[in-house]
Coordinates of C-alpha atoms in Angstrom, one line a residue:
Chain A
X7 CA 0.0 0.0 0.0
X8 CA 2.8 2.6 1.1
X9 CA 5.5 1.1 -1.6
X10 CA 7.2 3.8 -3.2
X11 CA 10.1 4.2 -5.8
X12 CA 12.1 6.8 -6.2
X13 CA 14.9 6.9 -9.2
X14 CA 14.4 3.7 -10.1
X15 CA 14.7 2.0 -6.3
X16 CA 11.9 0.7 -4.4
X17 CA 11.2 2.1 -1.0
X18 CA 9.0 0.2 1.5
X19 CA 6.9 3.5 2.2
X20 CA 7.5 6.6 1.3
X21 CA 8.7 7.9 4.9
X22 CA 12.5 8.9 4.8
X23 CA 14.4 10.4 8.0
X24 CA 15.8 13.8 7.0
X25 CA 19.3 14.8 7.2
X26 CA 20.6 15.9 10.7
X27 CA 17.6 14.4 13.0
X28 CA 19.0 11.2 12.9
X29 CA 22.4 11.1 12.8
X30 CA 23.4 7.6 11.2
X31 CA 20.6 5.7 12.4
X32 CA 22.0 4.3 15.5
X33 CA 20.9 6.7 18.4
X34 CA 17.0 5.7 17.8
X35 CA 17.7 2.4 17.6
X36 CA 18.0 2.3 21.1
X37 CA 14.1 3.4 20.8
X38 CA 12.8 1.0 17.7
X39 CA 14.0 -0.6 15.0
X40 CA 14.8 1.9 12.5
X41 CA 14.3 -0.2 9.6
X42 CA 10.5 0.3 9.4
X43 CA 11.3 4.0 8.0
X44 CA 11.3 3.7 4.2
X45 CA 15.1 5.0 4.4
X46 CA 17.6 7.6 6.2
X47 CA 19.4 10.3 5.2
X48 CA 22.7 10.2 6.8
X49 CA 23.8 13.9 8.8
X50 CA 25.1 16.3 6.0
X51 CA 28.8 14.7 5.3
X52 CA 31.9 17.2 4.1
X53 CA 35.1 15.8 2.9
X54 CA 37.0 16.9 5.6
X55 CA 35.7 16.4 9.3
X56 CA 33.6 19.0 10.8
X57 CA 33.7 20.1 14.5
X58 CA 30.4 22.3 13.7
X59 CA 29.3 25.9 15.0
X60 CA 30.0 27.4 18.6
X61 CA 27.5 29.0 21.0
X62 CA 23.9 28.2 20.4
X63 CA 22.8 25.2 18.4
X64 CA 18.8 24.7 19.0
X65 CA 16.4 27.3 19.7
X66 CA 12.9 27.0 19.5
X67 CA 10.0 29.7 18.0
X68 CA 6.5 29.1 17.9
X69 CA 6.0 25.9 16.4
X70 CA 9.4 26.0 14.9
X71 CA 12.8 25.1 15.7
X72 CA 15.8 27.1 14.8
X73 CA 19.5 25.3 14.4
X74 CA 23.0 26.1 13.8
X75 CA 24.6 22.9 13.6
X76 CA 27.2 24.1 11.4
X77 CA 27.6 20.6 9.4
X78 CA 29.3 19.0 12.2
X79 CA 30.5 15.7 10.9
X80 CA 33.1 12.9 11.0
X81 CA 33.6 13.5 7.5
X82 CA 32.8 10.9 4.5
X83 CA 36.2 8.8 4.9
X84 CA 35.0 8.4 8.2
X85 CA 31.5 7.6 7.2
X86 CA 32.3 5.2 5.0
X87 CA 34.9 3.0 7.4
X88 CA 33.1 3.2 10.7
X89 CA 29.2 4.6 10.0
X90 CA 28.5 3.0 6.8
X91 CA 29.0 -0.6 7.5
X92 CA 26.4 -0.2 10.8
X93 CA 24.0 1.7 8.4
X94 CA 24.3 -1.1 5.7
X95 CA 22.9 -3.6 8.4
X96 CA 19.6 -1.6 8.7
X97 CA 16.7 -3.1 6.1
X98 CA 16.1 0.5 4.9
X99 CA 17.5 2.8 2.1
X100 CA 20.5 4.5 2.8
X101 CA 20.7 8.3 1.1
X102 CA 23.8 9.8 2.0
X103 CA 23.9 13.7 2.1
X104 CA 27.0 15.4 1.1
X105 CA 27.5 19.2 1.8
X106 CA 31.2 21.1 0.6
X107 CA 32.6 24.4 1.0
X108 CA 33.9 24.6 -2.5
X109 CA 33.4 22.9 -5.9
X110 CA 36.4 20.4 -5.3
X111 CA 35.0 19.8 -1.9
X112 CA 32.0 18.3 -3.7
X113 CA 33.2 16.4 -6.7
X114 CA 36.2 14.8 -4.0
X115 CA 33.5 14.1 -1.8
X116 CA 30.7 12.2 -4.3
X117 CA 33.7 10.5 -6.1
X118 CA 34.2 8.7 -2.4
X119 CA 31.1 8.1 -2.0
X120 CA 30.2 6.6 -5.5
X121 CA 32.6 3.9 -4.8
X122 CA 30.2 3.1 -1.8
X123 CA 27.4 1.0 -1.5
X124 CA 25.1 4.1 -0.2
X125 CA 21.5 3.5 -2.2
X126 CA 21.7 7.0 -3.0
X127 CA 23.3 10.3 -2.5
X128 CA 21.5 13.9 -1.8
X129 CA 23.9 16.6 -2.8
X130 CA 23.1 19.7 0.0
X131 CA 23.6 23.0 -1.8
X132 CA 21.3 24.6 0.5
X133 CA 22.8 24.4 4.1
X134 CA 22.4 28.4 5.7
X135 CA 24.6 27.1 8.5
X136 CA 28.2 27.6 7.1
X137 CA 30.3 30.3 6.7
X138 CA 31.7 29.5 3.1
X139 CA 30.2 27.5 0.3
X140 CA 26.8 25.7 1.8
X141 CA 23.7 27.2 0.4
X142 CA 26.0 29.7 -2.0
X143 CA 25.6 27.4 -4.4
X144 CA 22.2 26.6 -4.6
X145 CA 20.6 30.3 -4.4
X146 CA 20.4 31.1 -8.2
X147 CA 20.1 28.3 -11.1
X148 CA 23.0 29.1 -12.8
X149 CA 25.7 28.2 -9.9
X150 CA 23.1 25.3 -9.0
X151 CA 23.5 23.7 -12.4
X152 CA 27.0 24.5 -12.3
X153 CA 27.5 22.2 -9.4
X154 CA 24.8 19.5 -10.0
X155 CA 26.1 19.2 -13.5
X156 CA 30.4 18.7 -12.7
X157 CA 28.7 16.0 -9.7
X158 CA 26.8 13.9 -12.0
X159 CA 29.3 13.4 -14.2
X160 CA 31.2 11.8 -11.3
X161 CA 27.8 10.1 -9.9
X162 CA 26.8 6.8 -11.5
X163 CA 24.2 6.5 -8.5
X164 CA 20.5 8.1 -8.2
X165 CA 21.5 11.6 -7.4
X166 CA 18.9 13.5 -5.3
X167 CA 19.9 18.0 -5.0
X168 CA 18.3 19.5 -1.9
X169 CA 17.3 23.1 -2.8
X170 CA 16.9 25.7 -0.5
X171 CA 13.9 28.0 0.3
X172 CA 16.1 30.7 0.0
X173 CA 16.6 30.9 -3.4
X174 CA 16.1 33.6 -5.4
X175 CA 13.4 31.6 -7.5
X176 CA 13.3 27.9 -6.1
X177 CA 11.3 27.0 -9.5
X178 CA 14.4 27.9 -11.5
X179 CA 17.0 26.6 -9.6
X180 CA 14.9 23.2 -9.7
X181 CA 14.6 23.4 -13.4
X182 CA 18.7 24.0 -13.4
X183 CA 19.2 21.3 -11.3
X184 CA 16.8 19.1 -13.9
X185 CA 19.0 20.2 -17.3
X186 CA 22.2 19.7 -15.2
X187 CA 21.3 15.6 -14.8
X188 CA 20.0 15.3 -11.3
X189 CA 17.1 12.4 -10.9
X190 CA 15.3 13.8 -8.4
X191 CA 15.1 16.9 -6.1
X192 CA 14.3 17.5 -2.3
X193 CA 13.0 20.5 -0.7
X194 CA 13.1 22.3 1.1
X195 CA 15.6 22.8 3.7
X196 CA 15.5 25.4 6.3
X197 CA 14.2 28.7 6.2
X198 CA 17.3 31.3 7.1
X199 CA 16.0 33.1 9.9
X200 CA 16.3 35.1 13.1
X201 CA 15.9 35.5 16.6
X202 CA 17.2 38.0 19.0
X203 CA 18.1 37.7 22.7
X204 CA 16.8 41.1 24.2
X205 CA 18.4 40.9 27.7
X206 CA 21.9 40.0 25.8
X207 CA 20.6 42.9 22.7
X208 CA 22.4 40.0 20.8
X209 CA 21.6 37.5 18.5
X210 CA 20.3 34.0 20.0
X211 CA 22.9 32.4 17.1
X212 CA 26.9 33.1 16.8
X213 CA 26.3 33.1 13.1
X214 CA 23.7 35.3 13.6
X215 CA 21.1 33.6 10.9
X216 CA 20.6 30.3 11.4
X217 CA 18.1 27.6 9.5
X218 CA 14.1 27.8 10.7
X219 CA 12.3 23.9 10.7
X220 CA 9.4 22.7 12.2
X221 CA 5.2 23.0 11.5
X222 CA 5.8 26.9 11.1
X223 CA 7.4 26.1 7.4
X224 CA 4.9 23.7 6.4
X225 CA 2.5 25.7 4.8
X226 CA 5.5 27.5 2.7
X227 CA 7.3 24.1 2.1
X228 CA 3.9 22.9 0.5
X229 CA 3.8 25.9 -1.9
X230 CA 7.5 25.6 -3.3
X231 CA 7.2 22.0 -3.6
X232 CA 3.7 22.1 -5.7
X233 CA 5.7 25.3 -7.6
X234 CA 8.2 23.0 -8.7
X235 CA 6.6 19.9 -9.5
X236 CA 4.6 21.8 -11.9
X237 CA 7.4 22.6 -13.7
X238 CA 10.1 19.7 -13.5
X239 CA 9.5 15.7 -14.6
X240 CA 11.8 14.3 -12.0
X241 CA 10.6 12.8 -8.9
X242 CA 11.0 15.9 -5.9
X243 CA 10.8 14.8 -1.9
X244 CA 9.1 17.1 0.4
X245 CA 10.1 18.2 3.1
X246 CA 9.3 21.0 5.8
X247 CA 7.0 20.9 9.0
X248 CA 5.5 17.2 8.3
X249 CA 4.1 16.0 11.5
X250 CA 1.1 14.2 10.8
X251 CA -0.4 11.7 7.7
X252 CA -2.2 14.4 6.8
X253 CA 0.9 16.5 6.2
X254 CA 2.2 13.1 4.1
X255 CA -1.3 12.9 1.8
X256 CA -0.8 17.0 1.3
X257 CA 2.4 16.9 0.3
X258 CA 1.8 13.9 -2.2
X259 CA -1.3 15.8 -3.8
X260 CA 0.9 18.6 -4.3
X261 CA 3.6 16.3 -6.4
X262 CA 5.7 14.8 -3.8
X263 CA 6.7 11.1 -5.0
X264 CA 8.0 10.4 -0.8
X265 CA 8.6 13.0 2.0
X266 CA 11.2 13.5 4.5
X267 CA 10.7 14.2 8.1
X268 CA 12.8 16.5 10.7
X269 CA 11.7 18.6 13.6
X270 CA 8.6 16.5 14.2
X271 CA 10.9 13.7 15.6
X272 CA 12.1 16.1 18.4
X273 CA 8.7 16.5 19.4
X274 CA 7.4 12.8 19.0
X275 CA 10.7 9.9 18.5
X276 CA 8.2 7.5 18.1
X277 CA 6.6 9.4 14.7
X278 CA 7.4 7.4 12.2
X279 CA 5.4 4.0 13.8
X280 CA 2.4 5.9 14.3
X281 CA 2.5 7.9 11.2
X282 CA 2.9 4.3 9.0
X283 CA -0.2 3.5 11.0
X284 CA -2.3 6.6 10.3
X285 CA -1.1 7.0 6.6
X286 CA -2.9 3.3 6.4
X287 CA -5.7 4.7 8.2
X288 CA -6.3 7.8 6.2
X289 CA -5.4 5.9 3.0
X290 CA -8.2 3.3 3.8
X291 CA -10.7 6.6 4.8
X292 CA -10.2 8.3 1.9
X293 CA -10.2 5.4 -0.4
X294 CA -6.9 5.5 -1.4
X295 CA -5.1 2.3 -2.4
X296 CA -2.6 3.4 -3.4
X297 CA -0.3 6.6 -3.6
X298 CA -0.1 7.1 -7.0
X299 CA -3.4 7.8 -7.5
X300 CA -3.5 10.8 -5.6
X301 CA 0.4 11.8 -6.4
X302 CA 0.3 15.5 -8.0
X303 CA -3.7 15.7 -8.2
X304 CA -3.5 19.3 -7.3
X305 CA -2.4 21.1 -10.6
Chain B
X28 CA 15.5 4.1 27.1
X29 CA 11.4 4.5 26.8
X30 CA 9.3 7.2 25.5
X31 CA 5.7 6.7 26.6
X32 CA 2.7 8.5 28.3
X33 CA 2.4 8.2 32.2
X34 CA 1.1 10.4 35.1
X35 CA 1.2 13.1 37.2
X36 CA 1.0 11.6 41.2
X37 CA 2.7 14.9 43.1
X38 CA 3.3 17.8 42.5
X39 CA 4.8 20.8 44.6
X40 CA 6.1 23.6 44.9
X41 CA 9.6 24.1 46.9
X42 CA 11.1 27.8 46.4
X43 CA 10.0 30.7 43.9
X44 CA 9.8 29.2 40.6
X45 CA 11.1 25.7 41.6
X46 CA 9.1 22.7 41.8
X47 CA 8.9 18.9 42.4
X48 CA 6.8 16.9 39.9
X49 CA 6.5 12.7 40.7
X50 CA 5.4 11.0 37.5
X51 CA 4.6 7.2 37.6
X52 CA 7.7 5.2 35.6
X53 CA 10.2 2.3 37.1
X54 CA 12.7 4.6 38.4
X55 CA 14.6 1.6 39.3
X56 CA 16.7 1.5 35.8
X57 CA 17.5 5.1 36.6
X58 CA 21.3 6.2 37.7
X59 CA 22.3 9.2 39.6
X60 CA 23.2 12.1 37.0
X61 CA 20.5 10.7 34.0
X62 CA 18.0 13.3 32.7
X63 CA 14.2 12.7 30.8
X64 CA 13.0 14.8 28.3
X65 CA 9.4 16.2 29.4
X66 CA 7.0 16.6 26.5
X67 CA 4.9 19.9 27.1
X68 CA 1.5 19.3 25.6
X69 CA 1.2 22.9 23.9
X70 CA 1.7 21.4 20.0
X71 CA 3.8 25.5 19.6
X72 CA 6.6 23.8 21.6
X73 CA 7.9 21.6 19.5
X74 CA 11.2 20.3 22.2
X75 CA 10.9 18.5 25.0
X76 CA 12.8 20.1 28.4
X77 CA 15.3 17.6 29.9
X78 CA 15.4 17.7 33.5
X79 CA 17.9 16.0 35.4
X80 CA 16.0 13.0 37.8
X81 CA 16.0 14.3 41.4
X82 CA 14.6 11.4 43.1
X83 CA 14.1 8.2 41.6
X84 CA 12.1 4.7 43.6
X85 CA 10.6 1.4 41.8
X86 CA 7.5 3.3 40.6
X87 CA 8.1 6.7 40.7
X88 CA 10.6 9.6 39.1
X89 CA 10.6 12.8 40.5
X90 CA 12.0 16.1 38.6
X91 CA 12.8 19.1 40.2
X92 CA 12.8 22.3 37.8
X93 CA 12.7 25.9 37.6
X94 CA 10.8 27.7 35.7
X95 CA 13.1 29.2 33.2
X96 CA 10.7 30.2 30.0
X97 CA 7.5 28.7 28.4
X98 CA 7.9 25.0 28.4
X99 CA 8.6 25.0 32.4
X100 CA 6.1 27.4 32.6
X101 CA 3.3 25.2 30.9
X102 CA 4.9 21.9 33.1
X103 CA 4.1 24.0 36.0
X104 CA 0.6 23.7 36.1
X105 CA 0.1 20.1 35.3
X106 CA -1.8 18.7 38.0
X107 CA -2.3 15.2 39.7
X108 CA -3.6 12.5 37.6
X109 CA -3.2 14.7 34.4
X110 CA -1.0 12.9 31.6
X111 CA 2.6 14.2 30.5
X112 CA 5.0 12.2 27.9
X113 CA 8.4 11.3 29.2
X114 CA 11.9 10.6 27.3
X115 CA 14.6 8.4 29.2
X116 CA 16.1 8.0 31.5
X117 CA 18.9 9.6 28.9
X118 CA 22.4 10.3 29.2
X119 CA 25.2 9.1 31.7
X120 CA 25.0 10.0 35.0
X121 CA 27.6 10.5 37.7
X122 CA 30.1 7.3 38.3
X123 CA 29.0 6.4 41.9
X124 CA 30.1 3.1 41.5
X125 CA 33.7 4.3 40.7
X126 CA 34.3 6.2 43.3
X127 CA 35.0 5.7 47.4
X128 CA 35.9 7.0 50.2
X129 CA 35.0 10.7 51.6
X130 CA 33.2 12.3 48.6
X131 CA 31.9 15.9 48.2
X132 CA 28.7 17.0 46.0
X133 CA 28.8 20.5 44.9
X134 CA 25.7 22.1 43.6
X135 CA 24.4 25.8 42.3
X136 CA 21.2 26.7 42.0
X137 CA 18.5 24.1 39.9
X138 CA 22.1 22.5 40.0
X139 CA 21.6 21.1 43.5
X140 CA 18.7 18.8 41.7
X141 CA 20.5 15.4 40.7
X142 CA 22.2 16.0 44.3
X143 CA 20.0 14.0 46.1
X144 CA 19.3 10.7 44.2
X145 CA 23.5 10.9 44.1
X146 CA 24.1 11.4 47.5
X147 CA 21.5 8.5 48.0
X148 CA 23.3 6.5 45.3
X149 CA 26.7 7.2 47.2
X150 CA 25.3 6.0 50.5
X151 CA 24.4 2.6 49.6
X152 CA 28.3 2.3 49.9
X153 CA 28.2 2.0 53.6
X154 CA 32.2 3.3 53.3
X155 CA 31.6 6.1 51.7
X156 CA 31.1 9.5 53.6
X157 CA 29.5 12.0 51.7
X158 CA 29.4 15.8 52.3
X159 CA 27.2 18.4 50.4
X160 CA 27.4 21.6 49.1
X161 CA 24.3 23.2 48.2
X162 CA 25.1 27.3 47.2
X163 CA 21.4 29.2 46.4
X164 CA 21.4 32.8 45.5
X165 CA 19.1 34.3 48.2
X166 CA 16.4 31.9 49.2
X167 CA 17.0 28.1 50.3
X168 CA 14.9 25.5 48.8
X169 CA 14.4 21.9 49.0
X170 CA 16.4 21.8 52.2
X171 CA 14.5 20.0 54.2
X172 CA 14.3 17.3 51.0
X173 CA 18.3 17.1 51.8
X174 CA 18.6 16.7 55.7
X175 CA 17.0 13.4 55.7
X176 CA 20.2 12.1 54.1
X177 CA 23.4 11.0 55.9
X178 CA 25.6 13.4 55.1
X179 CA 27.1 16.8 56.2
X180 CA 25.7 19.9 54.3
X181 CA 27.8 23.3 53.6
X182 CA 25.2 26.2 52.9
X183 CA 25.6 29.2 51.4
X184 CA 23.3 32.3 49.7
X185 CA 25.1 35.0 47.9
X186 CA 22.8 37.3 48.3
X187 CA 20.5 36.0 51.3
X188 CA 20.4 35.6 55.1
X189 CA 20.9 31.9 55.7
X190 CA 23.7 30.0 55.6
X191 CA 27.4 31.2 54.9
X192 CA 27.0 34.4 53.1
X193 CA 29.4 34.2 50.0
X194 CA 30.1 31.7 47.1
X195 CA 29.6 27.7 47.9
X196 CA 32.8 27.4 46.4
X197 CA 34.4 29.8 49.6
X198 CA 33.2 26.5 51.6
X199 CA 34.6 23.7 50.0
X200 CA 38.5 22.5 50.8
X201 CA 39.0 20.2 47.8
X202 CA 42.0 18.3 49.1
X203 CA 39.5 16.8 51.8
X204 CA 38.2 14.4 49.2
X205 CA 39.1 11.1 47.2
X206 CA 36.5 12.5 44.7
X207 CA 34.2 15.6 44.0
X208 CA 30.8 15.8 41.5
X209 CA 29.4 19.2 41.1
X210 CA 26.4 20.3 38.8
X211 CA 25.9 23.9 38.8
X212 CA 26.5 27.3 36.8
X213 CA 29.5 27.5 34.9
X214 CA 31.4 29.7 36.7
X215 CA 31.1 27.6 39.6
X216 CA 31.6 24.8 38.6
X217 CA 34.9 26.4 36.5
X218 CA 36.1 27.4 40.2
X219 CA 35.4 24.1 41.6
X220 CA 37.6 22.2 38.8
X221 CA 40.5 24.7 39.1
X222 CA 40.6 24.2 42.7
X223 CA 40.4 20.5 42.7
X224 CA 43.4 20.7 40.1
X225 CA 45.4 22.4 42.0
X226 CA 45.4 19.2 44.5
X227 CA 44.4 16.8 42.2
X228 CA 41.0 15.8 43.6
X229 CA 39.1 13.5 40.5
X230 CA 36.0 16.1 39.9
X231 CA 33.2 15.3 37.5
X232 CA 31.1 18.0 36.2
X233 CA 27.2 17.5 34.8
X234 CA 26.9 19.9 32.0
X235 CA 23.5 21.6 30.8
X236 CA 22.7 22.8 27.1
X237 CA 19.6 22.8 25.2
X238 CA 18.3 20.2 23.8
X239 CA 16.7 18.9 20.9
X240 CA 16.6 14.5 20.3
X241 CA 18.2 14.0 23.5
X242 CA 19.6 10.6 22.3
X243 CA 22.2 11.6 20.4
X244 CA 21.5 12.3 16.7
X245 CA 20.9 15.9 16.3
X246 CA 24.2 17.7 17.6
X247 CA 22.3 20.2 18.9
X248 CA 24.1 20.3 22.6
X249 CA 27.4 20.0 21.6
X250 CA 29.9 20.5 24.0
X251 CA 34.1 21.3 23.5
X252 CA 36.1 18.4 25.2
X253 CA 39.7 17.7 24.8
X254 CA 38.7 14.7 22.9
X255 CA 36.3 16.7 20.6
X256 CA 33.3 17.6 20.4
X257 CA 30.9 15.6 22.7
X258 CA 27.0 15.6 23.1
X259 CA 25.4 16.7 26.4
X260 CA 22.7 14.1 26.0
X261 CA 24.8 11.4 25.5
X262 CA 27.9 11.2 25.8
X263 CA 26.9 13.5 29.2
X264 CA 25.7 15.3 30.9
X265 CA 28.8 14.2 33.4
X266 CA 32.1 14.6 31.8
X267 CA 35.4 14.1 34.1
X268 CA 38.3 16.7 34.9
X269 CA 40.6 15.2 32.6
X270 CA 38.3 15.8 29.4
X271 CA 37.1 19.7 30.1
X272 CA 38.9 22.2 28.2
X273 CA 38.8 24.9 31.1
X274 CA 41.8 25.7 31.4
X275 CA 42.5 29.4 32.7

C-alpha cells in the first residue's frame, strides 16, 4: 500500500528520516527498530571532518525550531569505514547527504562516496549554517546547475539535490538542477531566519542567521514544492513541517513522490510507527489504495 | 531508554519558581546524574525540556525544575492525575560506582537537583562518607528534602540571610576528598575544577545545554572536550576533569 520508488529503487513507504535528525541511524535504535522508516538520510557529510558551529545550536520559535549545527560531521572517509558498515545492516535505504565548502570539496567528496554501496546520495547545496560555500551554491540556477552538472558526471548513482527555500526563484534553480542531470530533487531545507536575545541585545545564534524547521514552514514548504513539480518531470521529496499523515497525503497531492521528516521527531521519537499506521488509516478513509493515485492531483 | 505516556502523582512547589513533579515510571533503571525529556502538551513547543532525575524509587521519578521560560512554565501547572509524555532516563549519570571513600557533591542553584538521588546512590556504599554543598542565590529551597540524608551539608546564599553568606565554592576545601561531583553554573563549577586541580581531587562535572533529540543524533548540545566535540545528552551530561577544556 505505502510502496514507493524513487529513481528507479523501491522504498517500503515513502517515509525517509531527514538529514541531521538522525544522525546515522544508531541513536533511535536504542528506541525501535529503525528499519520500518522507508530509508535515512545520513547527517550532511563534508570531505573533511567538521567540529560544527560554537554558541547556540537549538532554539525554539513558535512551532518551529531554529539550528545552527554548522555541518558537524566525522567527514565521508569516516563515514564510509566506521558509519556505513552499521547503516548497511539496517533493512532500509540509505541516502547519503553530502554538503562542501567549494566545488572540489563536492566532486572529491561524491567520487568517495560513489565507490560506496550508499542506495543514493542527496547533494546539500542549501545548508544556511556555514560560513563558506553551503547554500551559495544553490541560491540562483546558474551556480546550482554548475554544481549538480560537474557532480553527475562523477555520480553513476540516483543523485537527489536539496534546494533551498532561500533561493532567489526555487522553481528555476529546480529546473537547473533538472537540465544539469539530477534524478530527483528535495526541498526544502531550512528557512534562514532570526531570533534575537533582548536581555543580551544580541543574537540567540553566533552566526547570527541560522536555518528555521518545524510545522511553522509547512504551509511554505507545500507551496515551493507544488511550484516546482509543476514545472520539473523528475521525482521531488518534500520536506518542511511534516508531522502528521495528513501533512504526508498533502504533500503527495501537491507532487511529492516520498517525504522526509525532521523537527517532528524532536517533538514525537516514536513518529514514524504511528505515522505508518495513520497513513494506512487515512489511505483506507479516503479510499486511497494506493499513492499514486493521488500523487500530484492538485495542478 | 522508553518514551511513553504516564502520570502526574505529586506535584509541589519548593522555592519561587522551583518545583517537584513525581510521574509514575520504574525509576529503578535510573542512575544518579540521568535526565528525561518532558513533552509539554502545547503542540507551539515543539522540544521537550530535559530535566535531570532528582529522586528516583521502583515506581516513581521525581523532577525538580525551575521555571526558566515557556515550556517549564506550561509543566508548571500540570496537575495530579493529568498525563505528561516522558523521554529516558537519557544520558550518563555521575560514576557512583567508581568512586569511594570521603566524597563531596557541589551544587548551584536548579544545580543542586540530581544532588540527592547521588548522594543516595553514594550512601548505599556504607564506606563512603559524603558531604554536600548546596550554594542558592538568596532563598533556600528543598532543604528539608536534603537533611534526611546522611551526610554533612555546607550552605551558602550569595545574596541571602541563611547559611554562609558568599560563594559555595568559599566552603569547599577540595583536598578533603578522594573524589568531587558538582552540577551547577558555569562559573562555579569552573572554580570548583581549578581548585580540585590544583590538588588533584578526581571532579566530574554534569553539564546543561539545550536540547533537541536527546539521544544523540541531532548535535544540537554540543559540547568542546579535549577529545572533541561531545553531546550533552549522551555522551553527558557528566564529563570528568581530565576531558574539560577549562583551562584558565
Amino acid at each position: 500500500m505505502l510502496e514507493t520508488t524513487l529513481c528507479g529503487i523501491p522504498f517500503k513507504n515513502p517515509l525517509i528520516a531527514a538529514s541531521g535528525v538522525f544522525g546515522f541511524g544508531a541513536e533511535y535504535g536504542e528506541l525501535y527498530d529503525v528499519s520500518i522508516w522507508g530509508g535515512l538520510c545520513t547527517k550532511g557529510l563534508t570531505l573533511q571532518p567538521k567540529s560544527g558551529n560554537s554558541g547556540y545550536r537549538i532554539y525554539e520559535t513558535a512551532s518551529g525550531v531554529m539550528n545552527s549545527i554548522g555541518l558537524q560531521n566525522p567527514g565521508v572517509e569516516a563515514f564510509v569505514n566506521t558509519e556505513l558498515p552499521r547503516m548497511k545492516k539496517l533493512n532500509t535505504r540509505i541516502i547519503a547527504n553530502l554538503g562542501g565548502h567549494s566545488t572540489d570539496d563536492y566532486l572529491l567528496g561524491i567520487e568517495k562516496l560513489d565507490r560506496t554501496d550508499v542506495d543514493m546520495i542527496e547533494l546539500n547545496i542549501s545548508c544556511p549554517n556555514v560560513k563558506s560555500g553551503g547554500m551559495a551554491f544553490g541560491l540562483q540556477a546558474k551556480s546550482a546547475g554548475e554544481i549538480v552538472g560537474l557532480c553527475r558526471e562523477r555520480c553513476h548513482k540516483p543523485f537527489m539535490v536539496k534546494l533551498s527555500p532561500n533561493a532567489e526563484n526555487i522553481v528555476d534553480v529546480a529546473l537547473a538542477c533538472e537540465n544539469a542531470g539530477a534524478d530527483a530533487l528535495s526541498l526544502v531545507n531550512t528557512f534562514q531566519a532570526m531570533a534575537i536575545d533582548v536581555k543580551k541585545r544580541k543574537p540567540v545564534f553566533e552566526n547570527t542567521y541560522a536555518g528555521l524547521s518545524g510545522a511553522a514552514i509547512k504551509p511554505l514548504a507545500l507551496r515551493m514544492v507544488h511550484a516546482v513539480c509543476q514545472k520539473v518531470s523528475i521525482p521531488v521529496v518534500g520536506i518542511g513541517g511534516i508531522r502528521t499523515a495528513e501533512d504526508v497525503i498533502e504533500f503527495m497531492m501537491a507532487g511529492a513522490t516520498a517525504v522526509q521528516i525532521g523537527a517532528a521527531l524532536f517533538s514525537n521519537p516514536l513518529l514514524p510507527i504511528q505515522m505508518i499506521d495513520g497513513l494506512q488509516q487515512l489511505m483506507e478513509q479516503e479510499k486511497i489504495s494506493d499513492l499514486s493515485e493521488i500523487r500530484g492531483i492538485i495542478k | 531508554m522508553e518514551y511513553f505516556q504516564t502520570k502526574v502523582i505529586n506535584h509541589y512547589q519548593v522555592g519561587k519558581g522551583i518545583f517537584v513533579m513525581e510521574l509514575v515510571a520504574n525509576g529503578s533503571r535510573c542512575r544518579a546524574g540521568q535526565f528525561f525529556m518532558l513533552k509539554t502538551a502545547d503542540a507551539s513547543r515543539p522540544l521537550m525540556r530535559p530535566i535531570s532525575i532528582y529522586q528516583a524509587t521502583d515506581n516513581s521519578v521525581s523532577f525538580m525544575y525551575r521555571i526558566s521560560g515557556q515550556g517549564t512554565e506550561e509543566l508548571s501547572h500540570l496537575k495530579n492525575n493529568d498525563t505528561i509524555f516522558i523521554l529516558g532516563p537519557l544520558g550518563n549519570g555521575f560514576p557512583c560506582e567508581k568512586v569511594s571513600g570521603r566524597i563531596a557533591l557541589i551544587g548551584g542553584g536548579i544545580g543542586i537537583a540530581p544532588l540527592w538521588f547521588t548522594a543516595e546512590t553514594l550512601l548505599k556504599n556504607t564506606e563512603n562518607e559524603v558531604d554536600v554543598y548546596l550554594g542558592y542565590r538568596d532563598e533556600l529551597f528543598a532543604l528539608d528534602h536534603f537533611v534526611i540524608l546522611d551526610t554533612d551539608f555546607f550552605i551558602a546564599t550569595e545574596y541571602g540571610d541563611e547559611g554562609y553568606h558568599g560563594l559555595i565554592t568559599d566552603l569547599f576545601e577540595p583536598d578533603h576528598y578522594d573524589a568531587v561531583f558538582a552540577c551547577g553554573p558555569e562559573p562555579m563549577m569552573k572554580a570548583v575544577f581549578t581548585m580540585c586541580k590544583e590538588v588533584r581531587t578526581p571532579l566530574w562535572i554534569s553539564a546543561e545545554r539545550r536540547m533537541a533529540c536527546g539521544v544523540g543524533a541531532c548535535l544540537g548540545c554540543a559540547f568542546p572536550t579535549l577529545n572533541g566535540v561531545k553531546r550533552v545528552c549522551k555522551d553527558g551530561p557528566v564529563f570528568a576533569d581530565k576531558e574539560l577544556c577549562w583551562e584558565s
